[in-house]
PDB file of C-alpha atoms and ligand atoms in Angstrom:
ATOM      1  CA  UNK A   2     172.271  22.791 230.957  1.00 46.00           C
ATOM      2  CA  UNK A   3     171.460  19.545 232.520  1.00 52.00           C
ATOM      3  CA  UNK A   4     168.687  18.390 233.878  1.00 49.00           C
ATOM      4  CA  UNK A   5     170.058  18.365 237.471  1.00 58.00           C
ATOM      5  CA  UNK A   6     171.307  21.237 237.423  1.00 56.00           C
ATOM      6  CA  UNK A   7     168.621  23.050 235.869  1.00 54.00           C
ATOM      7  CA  UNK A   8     166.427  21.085 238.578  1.00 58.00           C
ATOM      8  CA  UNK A   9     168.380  22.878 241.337  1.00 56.00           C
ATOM      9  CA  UNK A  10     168.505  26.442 240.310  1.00 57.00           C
ATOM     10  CA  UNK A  11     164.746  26.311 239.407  1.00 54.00           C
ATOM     11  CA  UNK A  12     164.453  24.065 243.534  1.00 57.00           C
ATOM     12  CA  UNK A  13     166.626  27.678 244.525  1.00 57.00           C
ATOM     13  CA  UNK A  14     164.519  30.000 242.626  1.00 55.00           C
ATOM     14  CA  UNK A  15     161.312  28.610 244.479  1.00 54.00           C
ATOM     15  CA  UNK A  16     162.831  28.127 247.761  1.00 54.00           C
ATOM     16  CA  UNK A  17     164.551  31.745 248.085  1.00 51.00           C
ATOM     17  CA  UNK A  18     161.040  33.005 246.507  1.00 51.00           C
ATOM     18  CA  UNK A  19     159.199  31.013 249.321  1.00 51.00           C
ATOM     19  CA  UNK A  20     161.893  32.060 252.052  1.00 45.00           C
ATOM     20  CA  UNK A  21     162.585  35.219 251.902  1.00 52.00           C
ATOM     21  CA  UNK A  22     161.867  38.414 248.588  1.00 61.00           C
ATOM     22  CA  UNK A  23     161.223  37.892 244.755  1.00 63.00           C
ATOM     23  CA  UNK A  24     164.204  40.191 244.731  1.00 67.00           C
ATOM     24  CA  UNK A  25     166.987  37.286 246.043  1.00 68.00           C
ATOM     25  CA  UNK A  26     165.335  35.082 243.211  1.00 66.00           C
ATOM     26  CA  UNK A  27     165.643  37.986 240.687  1.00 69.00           C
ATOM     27  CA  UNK A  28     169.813  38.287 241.920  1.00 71.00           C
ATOM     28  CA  UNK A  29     169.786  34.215 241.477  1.00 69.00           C
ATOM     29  CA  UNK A  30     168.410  34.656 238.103  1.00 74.00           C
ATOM     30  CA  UNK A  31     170.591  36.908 236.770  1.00 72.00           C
ATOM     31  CA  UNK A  32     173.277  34.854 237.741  1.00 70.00           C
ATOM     32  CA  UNK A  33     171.947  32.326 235.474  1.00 71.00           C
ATOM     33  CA  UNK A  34     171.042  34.890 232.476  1.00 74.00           C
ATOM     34  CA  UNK A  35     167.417  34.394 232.762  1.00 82.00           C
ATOM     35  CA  UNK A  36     166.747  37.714 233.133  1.00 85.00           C
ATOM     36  CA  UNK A  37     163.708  39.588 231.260  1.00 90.00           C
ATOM     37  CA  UNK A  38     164.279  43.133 229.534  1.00 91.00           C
ATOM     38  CA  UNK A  39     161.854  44.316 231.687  1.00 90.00           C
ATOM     39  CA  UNK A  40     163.334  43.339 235.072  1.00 87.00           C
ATOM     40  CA  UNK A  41     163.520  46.990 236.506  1.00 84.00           C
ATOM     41  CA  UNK A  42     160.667  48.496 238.757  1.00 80.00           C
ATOM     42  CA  UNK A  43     158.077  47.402 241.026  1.00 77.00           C
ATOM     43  CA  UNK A  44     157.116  44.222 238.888  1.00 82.00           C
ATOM     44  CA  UNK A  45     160.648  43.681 237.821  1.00 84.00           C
ATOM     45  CA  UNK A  46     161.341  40.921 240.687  1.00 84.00           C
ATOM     46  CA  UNK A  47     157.799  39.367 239.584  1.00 87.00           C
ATOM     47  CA  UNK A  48     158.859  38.750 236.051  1.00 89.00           C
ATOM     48  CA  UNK A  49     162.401  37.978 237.029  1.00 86.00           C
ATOM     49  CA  UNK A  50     160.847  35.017 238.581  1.00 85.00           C
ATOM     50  CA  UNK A  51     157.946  33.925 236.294  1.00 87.00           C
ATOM     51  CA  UNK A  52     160.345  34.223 232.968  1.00 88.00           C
ATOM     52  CA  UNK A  53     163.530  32.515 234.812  1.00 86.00           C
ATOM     53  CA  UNK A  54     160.695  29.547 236.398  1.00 85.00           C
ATOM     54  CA  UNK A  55     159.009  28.831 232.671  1.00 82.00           C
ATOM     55  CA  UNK A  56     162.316  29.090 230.467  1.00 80.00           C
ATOM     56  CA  UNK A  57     163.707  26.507 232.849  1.00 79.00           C
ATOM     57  CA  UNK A  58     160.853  24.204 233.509  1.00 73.00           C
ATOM     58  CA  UNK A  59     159.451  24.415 229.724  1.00 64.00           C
ATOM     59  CA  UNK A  60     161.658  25.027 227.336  1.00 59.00           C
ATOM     60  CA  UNK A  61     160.840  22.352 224.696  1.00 62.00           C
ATOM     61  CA  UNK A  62     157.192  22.053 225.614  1.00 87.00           C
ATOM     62  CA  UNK A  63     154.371  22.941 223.202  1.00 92.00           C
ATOM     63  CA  UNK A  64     150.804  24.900 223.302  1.00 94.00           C
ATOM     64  CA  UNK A  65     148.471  22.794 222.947  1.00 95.00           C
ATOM     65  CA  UNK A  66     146.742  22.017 220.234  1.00 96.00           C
ATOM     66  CA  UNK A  67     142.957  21.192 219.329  1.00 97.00           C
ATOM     67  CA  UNK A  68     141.239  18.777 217.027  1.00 97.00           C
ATOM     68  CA  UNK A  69     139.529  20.146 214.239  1.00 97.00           C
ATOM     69  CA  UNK A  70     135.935  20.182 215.608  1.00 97.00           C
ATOM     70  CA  UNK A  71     137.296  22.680 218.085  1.00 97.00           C
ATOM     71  CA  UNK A  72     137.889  25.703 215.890  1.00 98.00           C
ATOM     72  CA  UNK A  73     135.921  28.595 216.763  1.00 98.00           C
ATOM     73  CA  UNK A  74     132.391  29.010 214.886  1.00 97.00           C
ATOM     74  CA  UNK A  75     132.819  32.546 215.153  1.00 94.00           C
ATOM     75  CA  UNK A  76     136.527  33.828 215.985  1.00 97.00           C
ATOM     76  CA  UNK A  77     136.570  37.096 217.410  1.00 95.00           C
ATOM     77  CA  UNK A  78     139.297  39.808 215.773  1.00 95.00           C
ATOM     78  CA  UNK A  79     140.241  42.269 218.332  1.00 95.00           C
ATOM     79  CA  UNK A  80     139.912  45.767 217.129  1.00 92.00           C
ATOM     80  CA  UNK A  81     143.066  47.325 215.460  1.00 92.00           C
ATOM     81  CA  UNK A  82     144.770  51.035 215.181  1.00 90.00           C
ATOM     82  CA  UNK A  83     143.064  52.382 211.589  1.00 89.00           C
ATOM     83  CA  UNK A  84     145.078  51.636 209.061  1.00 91.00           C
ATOM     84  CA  UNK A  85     147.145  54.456 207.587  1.00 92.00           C
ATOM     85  CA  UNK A  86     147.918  54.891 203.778  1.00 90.00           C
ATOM     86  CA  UNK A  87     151.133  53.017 203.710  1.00 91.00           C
ATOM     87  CA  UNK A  88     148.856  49.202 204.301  1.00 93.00           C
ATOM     88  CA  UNK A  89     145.869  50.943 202.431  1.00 90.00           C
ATOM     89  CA  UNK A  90     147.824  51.379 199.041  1.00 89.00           C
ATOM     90  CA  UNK A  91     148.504  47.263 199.526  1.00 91.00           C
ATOM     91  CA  UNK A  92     144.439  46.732 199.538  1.00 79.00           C
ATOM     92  CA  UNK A  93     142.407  45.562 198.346  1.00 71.00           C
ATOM     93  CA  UNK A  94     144.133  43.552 196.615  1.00 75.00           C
ATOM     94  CA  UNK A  95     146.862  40.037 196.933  1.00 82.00           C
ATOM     95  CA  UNK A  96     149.660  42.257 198.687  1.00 94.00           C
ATOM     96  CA  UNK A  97     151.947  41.490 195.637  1.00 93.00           C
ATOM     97  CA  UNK A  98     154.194  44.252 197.076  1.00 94.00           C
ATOM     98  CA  UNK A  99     154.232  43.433 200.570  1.00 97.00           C
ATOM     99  CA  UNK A 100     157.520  42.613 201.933  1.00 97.00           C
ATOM    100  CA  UNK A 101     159.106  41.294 204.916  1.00 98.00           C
ATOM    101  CA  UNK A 102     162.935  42.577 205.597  1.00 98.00           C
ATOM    102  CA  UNK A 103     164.954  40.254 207.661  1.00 98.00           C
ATOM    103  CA  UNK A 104     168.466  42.097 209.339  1.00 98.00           C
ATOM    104  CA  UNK A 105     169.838  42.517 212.422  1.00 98.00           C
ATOM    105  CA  UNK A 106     172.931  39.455 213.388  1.00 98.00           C
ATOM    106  CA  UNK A 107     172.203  37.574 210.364  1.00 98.00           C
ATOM    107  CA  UNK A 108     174.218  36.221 207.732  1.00 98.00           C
ATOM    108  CA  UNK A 109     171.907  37.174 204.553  1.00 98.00           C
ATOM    109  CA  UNK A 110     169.809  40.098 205.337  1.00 98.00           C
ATOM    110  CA  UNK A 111     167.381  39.828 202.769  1.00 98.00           C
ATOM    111  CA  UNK A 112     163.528  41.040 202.152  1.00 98.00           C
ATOM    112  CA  UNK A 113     160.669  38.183 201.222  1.00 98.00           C
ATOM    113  CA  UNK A 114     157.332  38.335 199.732  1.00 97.00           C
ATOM    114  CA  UNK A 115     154.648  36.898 200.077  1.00 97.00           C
ATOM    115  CA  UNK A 116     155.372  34.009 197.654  1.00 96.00           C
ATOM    116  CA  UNK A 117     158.892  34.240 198.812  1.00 98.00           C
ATOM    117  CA  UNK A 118     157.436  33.219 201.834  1.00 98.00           C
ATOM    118  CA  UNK A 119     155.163  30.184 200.710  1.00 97.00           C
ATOM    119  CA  UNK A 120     158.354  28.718 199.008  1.00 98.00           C
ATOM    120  CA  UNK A 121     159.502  27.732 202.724  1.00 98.00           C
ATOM    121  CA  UNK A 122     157.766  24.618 204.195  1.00 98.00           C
ATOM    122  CA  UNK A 123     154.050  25.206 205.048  1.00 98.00           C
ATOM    123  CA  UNK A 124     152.768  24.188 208.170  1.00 98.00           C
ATOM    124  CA  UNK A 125     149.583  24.100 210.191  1.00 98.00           C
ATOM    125  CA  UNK A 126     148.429  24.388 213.939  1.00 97.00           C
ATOM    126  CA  UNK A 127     144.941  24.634 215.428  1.00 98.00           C
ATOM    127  CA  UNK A 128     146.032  26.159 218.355  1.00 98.00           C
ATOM    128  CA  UNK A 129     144.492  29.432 220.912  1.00 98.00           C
ATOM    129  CA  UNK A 130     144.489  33.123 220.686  1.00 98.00           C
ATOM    130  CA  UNK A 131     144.368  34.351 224.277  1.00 97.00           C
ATOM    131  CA  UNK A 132     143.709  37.789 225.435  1.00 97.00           C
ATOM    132  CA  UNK A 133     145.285  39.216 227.976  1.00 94.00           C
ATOM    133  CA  UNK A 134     141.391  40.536 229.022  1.00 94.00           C
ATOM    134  CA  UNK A 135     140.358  37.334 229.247  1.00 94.00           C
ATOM    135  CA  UNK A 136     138.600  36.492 225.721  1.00 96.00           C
ATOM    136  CA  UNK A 137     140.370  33.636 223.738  1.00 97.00           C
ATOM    137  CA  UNK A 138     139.615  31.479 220.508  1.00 98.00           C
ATOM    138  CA  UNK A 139     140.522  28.490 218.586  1.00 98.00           C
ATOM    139  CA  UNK A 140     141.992  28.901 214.916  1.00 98.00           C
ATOM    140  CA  UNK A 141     143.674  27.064 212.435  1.00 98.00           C
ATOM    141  CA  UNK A 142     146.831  28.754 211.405  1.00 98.00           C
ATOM    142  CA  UNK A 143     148.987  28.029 208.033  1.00 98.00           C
ATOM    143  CA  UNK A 144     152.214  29.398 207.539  1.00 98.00           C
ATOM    144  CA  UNK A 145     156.038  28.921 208.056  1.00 98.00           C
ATOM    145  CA  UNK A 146     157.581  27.987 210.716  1.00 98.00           C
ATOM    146  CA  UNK A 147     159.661  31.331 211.929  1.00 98.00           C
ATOM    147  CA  UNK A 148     163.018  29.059 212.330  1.00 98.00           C
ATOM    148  CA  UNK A 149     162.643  28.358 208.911  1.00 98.00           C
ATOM    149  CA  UNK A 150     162.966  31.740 207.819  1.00 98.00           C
ATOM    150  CA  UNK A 151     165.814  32.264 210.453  1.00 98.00           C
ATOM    151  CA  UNK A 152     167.559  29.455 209.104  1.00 98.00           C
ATOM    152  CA  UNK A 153     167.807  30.484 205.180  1.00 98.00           C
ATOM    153  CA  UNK A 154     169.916  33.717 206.430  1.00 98.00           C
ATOM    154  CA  UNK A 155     171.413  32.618 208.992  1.00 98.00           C
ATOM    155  CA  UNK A 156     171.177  34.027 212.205  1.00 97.00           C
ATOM    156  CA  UNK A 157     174.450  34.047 213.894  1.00 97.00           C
ATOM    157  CA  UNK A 158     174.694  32.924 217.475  1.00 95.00           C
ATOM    158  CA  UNK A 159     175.387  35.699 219.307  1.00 96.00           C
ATOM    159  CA  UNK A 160     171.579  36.587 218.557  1.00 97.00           C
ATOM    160  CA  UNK A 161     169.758  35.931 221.495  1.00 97.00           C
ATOM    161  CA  UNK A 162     166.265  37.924 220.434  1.00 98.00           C
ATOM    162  CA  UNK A 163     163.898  38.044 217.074  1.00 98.00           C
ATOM    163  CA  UNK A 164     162.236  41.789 217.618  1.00 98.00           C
ATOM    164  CA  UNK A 165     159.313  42.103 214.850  1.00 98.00           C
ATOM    165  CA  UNK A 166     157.507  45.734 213.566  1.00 98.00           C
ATOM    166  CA  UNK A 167     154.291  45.670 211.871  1.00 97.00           C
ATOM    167  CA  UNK A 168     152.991  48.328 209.558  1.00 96.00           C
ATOM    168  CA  UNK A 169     150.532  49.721 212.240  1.00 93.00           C
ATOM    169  CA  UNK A 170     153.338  51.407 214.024  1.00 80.00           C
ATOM    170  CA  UNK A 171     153.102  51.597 217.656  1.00 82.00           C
ATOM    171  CA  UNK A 172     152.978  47.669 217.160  1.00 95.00           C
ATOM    172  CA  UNK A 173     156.315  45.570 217.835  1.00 98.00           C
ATOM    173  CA  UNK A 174     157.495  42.803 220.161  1.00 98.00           C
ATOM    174  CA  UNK A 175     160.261  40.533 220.803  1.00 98.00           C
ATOM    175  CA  UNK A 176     160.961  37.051 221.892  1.00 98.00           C
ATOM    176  CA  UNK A 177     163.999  35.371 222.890  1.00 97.00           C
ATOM    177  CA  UNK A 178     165.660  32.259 220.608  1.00 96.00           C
ATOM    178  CA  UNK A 179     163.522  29.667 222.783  1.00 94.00           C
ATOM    179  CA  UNK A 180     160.526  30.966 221.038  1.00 96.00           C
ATOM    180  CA  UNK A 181     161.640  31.754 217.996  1.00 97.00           C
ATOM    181  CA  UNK A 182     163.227  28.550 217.423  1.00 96.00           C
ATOM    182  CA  UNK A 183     160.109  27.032 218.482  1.00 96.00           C
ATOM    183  CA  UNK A 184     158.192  24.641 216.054  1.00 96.00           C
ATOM    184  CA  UNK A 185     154.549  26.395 216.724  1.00 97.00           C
ATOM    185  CA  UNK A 186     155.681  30.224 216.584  1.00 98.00           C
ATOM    186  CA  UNK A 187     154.665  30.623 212.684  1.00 98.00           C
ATOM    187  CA  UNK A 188     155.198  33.345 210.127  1.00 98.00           C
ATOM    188  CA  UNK A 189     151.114  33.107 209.790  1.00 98.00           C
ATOM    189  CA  UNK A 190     150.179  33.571 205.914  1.00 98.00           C
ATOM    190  CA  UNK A 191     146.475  31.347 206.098  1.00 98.00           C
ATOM    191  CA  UNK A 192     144.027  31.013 208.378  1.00 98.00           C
ATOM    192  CA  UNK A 193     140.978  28.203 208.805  1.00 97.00           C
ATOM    193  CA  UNK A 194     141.823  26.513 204.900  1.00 85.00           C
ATOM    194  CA  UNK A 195     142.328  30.280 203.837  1.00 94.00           C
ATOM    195  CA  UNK A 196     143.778  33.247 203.348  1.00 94.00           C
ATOM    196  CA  UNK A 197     144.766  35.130 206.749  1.00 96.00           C
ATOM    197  CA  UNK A 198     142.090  37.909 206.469  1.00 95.00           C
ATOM    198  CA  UNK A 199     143.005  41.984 207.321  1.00 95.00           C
ATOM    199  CA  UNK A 200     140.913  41.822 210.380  1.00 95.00           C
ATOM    200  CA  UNK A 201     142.905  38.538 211.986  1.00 98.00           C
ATOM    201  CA  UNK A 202     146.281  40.168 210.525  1.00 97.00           C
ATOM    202  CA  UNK A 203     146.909  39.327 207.067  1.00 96.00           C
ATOM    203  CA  UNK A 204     148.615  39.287 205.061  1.00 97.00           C
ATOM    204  CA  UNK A 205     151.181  38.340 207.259  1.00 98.00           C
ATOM    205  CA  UNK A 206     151.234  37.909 211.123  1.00 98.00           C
ATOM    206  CA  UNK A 207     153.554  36.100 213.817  1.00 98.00           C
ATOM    207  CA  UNK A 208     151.760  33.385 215.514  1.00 98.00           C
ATOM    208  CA  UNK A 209     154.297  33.035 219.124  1.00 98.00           C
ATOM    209  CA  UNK A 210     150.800  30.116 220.759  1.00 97.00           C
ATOM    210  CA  UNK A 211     153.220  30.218 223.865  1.00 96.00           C
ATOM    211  CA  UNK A 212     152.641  33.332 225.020  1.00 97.00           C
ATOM    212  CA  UNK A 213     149.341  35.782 225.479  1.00 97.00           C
ATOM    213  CA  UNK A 214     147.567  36.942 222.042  1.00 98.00           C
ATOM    214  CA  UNK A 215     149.714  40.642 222.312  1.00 98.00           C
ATOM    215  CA  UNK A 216     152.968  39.060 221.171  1.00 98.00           C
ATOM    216  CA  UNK A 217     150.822  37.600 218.085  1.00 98.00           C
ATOM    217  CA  UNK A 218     151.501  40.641 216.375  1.00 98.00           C
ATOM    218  CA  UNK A 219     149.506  41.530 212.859  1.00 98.00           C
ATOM    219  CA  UNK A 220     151.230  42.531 209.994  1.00 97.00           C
ATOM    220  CA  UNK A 221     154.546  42.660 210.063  1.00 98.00           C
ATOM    221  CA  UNK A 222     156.937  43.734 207.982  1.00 97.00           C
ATOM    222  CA  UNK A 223     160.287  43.546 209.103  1.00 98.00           C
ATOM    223  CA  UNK A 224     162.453  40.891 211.720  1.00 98.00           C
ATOM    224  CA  UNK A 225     165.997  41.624 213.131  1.00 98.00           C
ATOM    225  CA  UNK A 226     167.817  39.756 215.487  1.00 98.00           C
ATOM    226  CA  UNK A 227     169.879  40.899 218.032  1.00 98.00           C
ATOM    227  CA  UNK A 228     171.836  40.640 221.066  1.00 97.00           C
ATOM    228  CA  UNK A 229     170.795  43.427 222.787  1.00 97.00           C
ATOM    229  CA  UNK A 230     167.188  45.210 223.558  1.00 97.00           C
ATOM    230  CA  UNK A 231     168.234  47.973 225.332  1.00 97.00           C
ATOM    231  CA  UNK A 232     168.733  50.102 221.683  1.00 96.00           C
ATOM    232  CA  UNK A 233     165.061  49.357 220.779  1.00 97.00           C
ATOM    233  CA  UNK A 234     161.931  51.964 221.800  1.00 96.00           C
ATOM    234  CA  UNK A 235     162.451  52.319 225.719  1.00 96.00           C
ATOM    235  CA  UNK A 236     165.131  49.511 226.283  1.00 97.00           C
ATOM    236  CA  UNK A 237     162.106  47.071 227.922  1.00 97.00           C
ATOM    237  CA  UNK A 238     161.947  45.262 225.173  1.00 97.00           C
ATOM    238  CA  UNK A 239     159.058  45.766 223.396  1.00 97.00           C
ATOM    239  CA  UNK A 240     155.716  47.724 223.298  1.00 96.00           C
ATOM    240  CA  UNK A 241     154.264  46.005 226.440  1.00 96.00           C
ATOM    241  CA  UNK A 242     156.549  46.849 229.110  1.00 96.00           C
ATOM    242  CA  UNK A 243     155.780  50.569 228.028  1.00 95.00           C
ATOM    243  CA  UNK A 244     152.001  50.415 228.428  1.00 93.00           C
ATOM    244  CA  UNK A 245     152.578  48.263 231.616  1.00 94.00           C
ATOM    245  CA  UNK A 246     152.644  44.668 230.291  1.00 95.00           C
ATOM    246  CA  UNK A 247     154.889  41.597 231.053  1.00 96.00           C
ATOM    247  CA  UNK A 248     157.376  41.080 227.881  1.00 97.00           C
ATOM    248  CA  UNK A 249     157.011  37.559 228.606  1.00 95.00           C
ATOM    249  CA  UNK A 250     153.577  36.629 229.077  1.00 96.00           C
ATOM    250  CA  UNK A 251     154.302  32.558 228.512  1.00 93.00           C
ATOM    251  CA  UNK A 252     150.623  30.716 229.080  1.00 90.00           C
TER     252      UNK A 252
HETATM  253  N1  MTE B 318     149.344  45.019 214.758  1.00 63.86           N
HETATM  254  C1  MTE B 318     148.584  44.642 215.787  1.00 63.86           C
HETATM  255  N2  MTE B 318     148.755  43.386 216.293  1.00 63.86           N
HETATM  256  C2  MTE B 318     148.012  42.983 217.354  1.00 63.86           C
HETATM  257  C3  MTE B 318     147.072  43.844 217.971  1.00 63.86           C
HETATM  258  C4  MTE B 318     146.906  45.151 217.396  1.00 63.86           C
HETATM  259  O1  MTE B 318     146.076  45.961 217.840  1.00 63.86           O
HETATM  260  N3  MTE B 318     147.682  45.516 216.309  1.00 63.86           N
HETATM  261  N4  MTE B 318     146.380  43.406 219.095  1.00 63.86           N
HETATM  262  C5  MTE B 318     146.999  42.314 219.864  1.00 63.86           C
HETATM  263  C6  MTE B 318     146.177  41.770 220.939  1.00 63.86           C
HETATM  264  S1  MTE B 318     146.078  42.660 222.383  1.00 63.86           S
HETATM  265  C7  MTE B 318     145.579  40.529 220.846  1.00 63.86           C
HETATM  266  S2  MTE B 318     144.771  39.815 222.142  1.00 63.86           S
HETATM  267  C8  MTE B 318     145.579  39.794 219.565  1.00 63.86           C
HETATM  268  C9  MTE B 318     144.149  39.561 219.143  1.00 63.86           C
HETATM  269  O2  MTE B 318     144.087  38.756 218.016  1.00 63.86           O
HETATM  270  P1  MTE B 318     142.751  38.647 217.155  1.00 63.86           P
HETATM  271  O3  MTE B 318     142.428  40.003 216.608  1.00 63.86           O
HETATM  272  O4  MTE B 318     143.058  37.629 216.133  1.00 63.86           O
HETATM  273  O5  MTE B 318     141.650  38.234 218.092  1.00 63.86           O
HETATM  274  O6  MTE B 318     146.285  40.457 218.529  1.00 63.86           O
HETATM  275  C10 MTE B 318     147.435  41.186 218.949  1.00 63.86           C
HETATM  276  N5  MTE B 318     148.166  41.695 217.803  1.00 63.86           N
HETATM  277 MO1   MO B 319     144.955  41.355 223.852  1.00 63.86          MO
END
């Protein structure tokens, strides 16, 4: 898309917004195929507009990132589900058995551990966790870029969303190819010069900086693209939507 044209749809998005309902951007957006999996209901218009307004204003921008002396003295890990016996047999321990299963509308399904993992180009960010309650903090986080990984098996086009599950079960998100194409969303594997400790998800966690600390999900075990949410949990996308959260939450 051009940037004119991309210039007027997001000039009609505001102005019909402005004018008149959320709902006659929403139609406008859909037009367009900007169009959240969670578009339905009384905040459907809402997020219509906010996910349509960001993916065309900011599509190649970055979260920002922080020098060094910025990191967080103390970071704070949000409390977790307990763990049940399937992560407990991996611990204590290095998690020489943990694995991460790519599928879905890829060319190479295949399943990666750890040191599968650490054989892809290593990368790091000092960038923010943010809760959606209104706590955040500054980390360093080390890992692979996700594209990477989506690159070596070869995601074919018609994939339009990367959907990730952890091991604590009622955990698992998606994000569309803007993010998961983007240089800063990270398969996380260190944290702060280390390794990515249990309580801040290791051993393995996506890092999406773009978007609230929810859709940073902890360890995860398995990625599939596809072109369609509707066939995953409730059809909104991810776990969110169902507990009454955006499925975008871009910051
Ligand atoms: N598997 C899993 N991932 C999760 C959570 C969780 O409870 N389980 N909490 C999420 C929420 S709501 C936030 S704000 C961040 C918090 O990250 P932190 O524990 O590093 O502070 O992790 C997210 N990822
Ligand atoms: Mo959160």
């Amino acid at each position: 898309m051009n940037i004119s044209r991309r210039k007027l749809i997001t000039a009609g998005l505001a102005a019909t917004a402005g004018a008149s309902s959320l709902a006659a951007a929403a139609l406008m957006a859909r037009r367009y195929g900007l169009v959240p999996p969670d578009c339905k209901g009384f905040y459907g218009p809402g997020e219509t507009l906010t996910y349509a307004a960001q993916r065309l204003l900011t599509t190649h921008s970055l979260a920002r990132e922080f020098p060094r002396t910025m990191i967080s003295k103390t970071p704070f890990a949000n409390e977790v589900s307990p763990f049940k016996d399937d992560f407990k047999l991996h611990q204590p321990g290095t998690f020489k058995a943990w694995r991460l299963a790519v599928d879905g509308m890829v060319t190479h399904p295949a399943s990666f551990s750890l040191s599968d993992l650490h054989s892809f180009p290593i990368r790091s960010q000092i960038t923010e966790v943010v809760c959606e309650e209104g706590w955040s903090y500054v980390a360093e986080w080390i890992g692979t870029p996700l594209f990477e990984v989506l690159h070596s098996v070869g995601v074919l086009p018609q994939a339009r969303y990367i959907v990730y599950f952890s091991i604590d079960r009622d955990w698992w998100e998606s994000i569309d190819m803007a993010d998961a194409l983007h240089p800063q969303t990270f398969l996380t594997l260190g944290m702060n010069d280390g390794d990515l400790p249990v309580g801040f998800g290791g051993p393995l966690r996506l890092r999406v900086p773009r978007q609230l600390g929810y859709k940073s999900v902890k360890y995860i075990t398995r990625l599939t693209a596809t072109d369609n949410l509707k066939t995953f949990g409730k059809g909104l996308g991810s776990a969110s939507p169902e507990a009454g959260y955006a499925w975008y939450a871009g910051i």
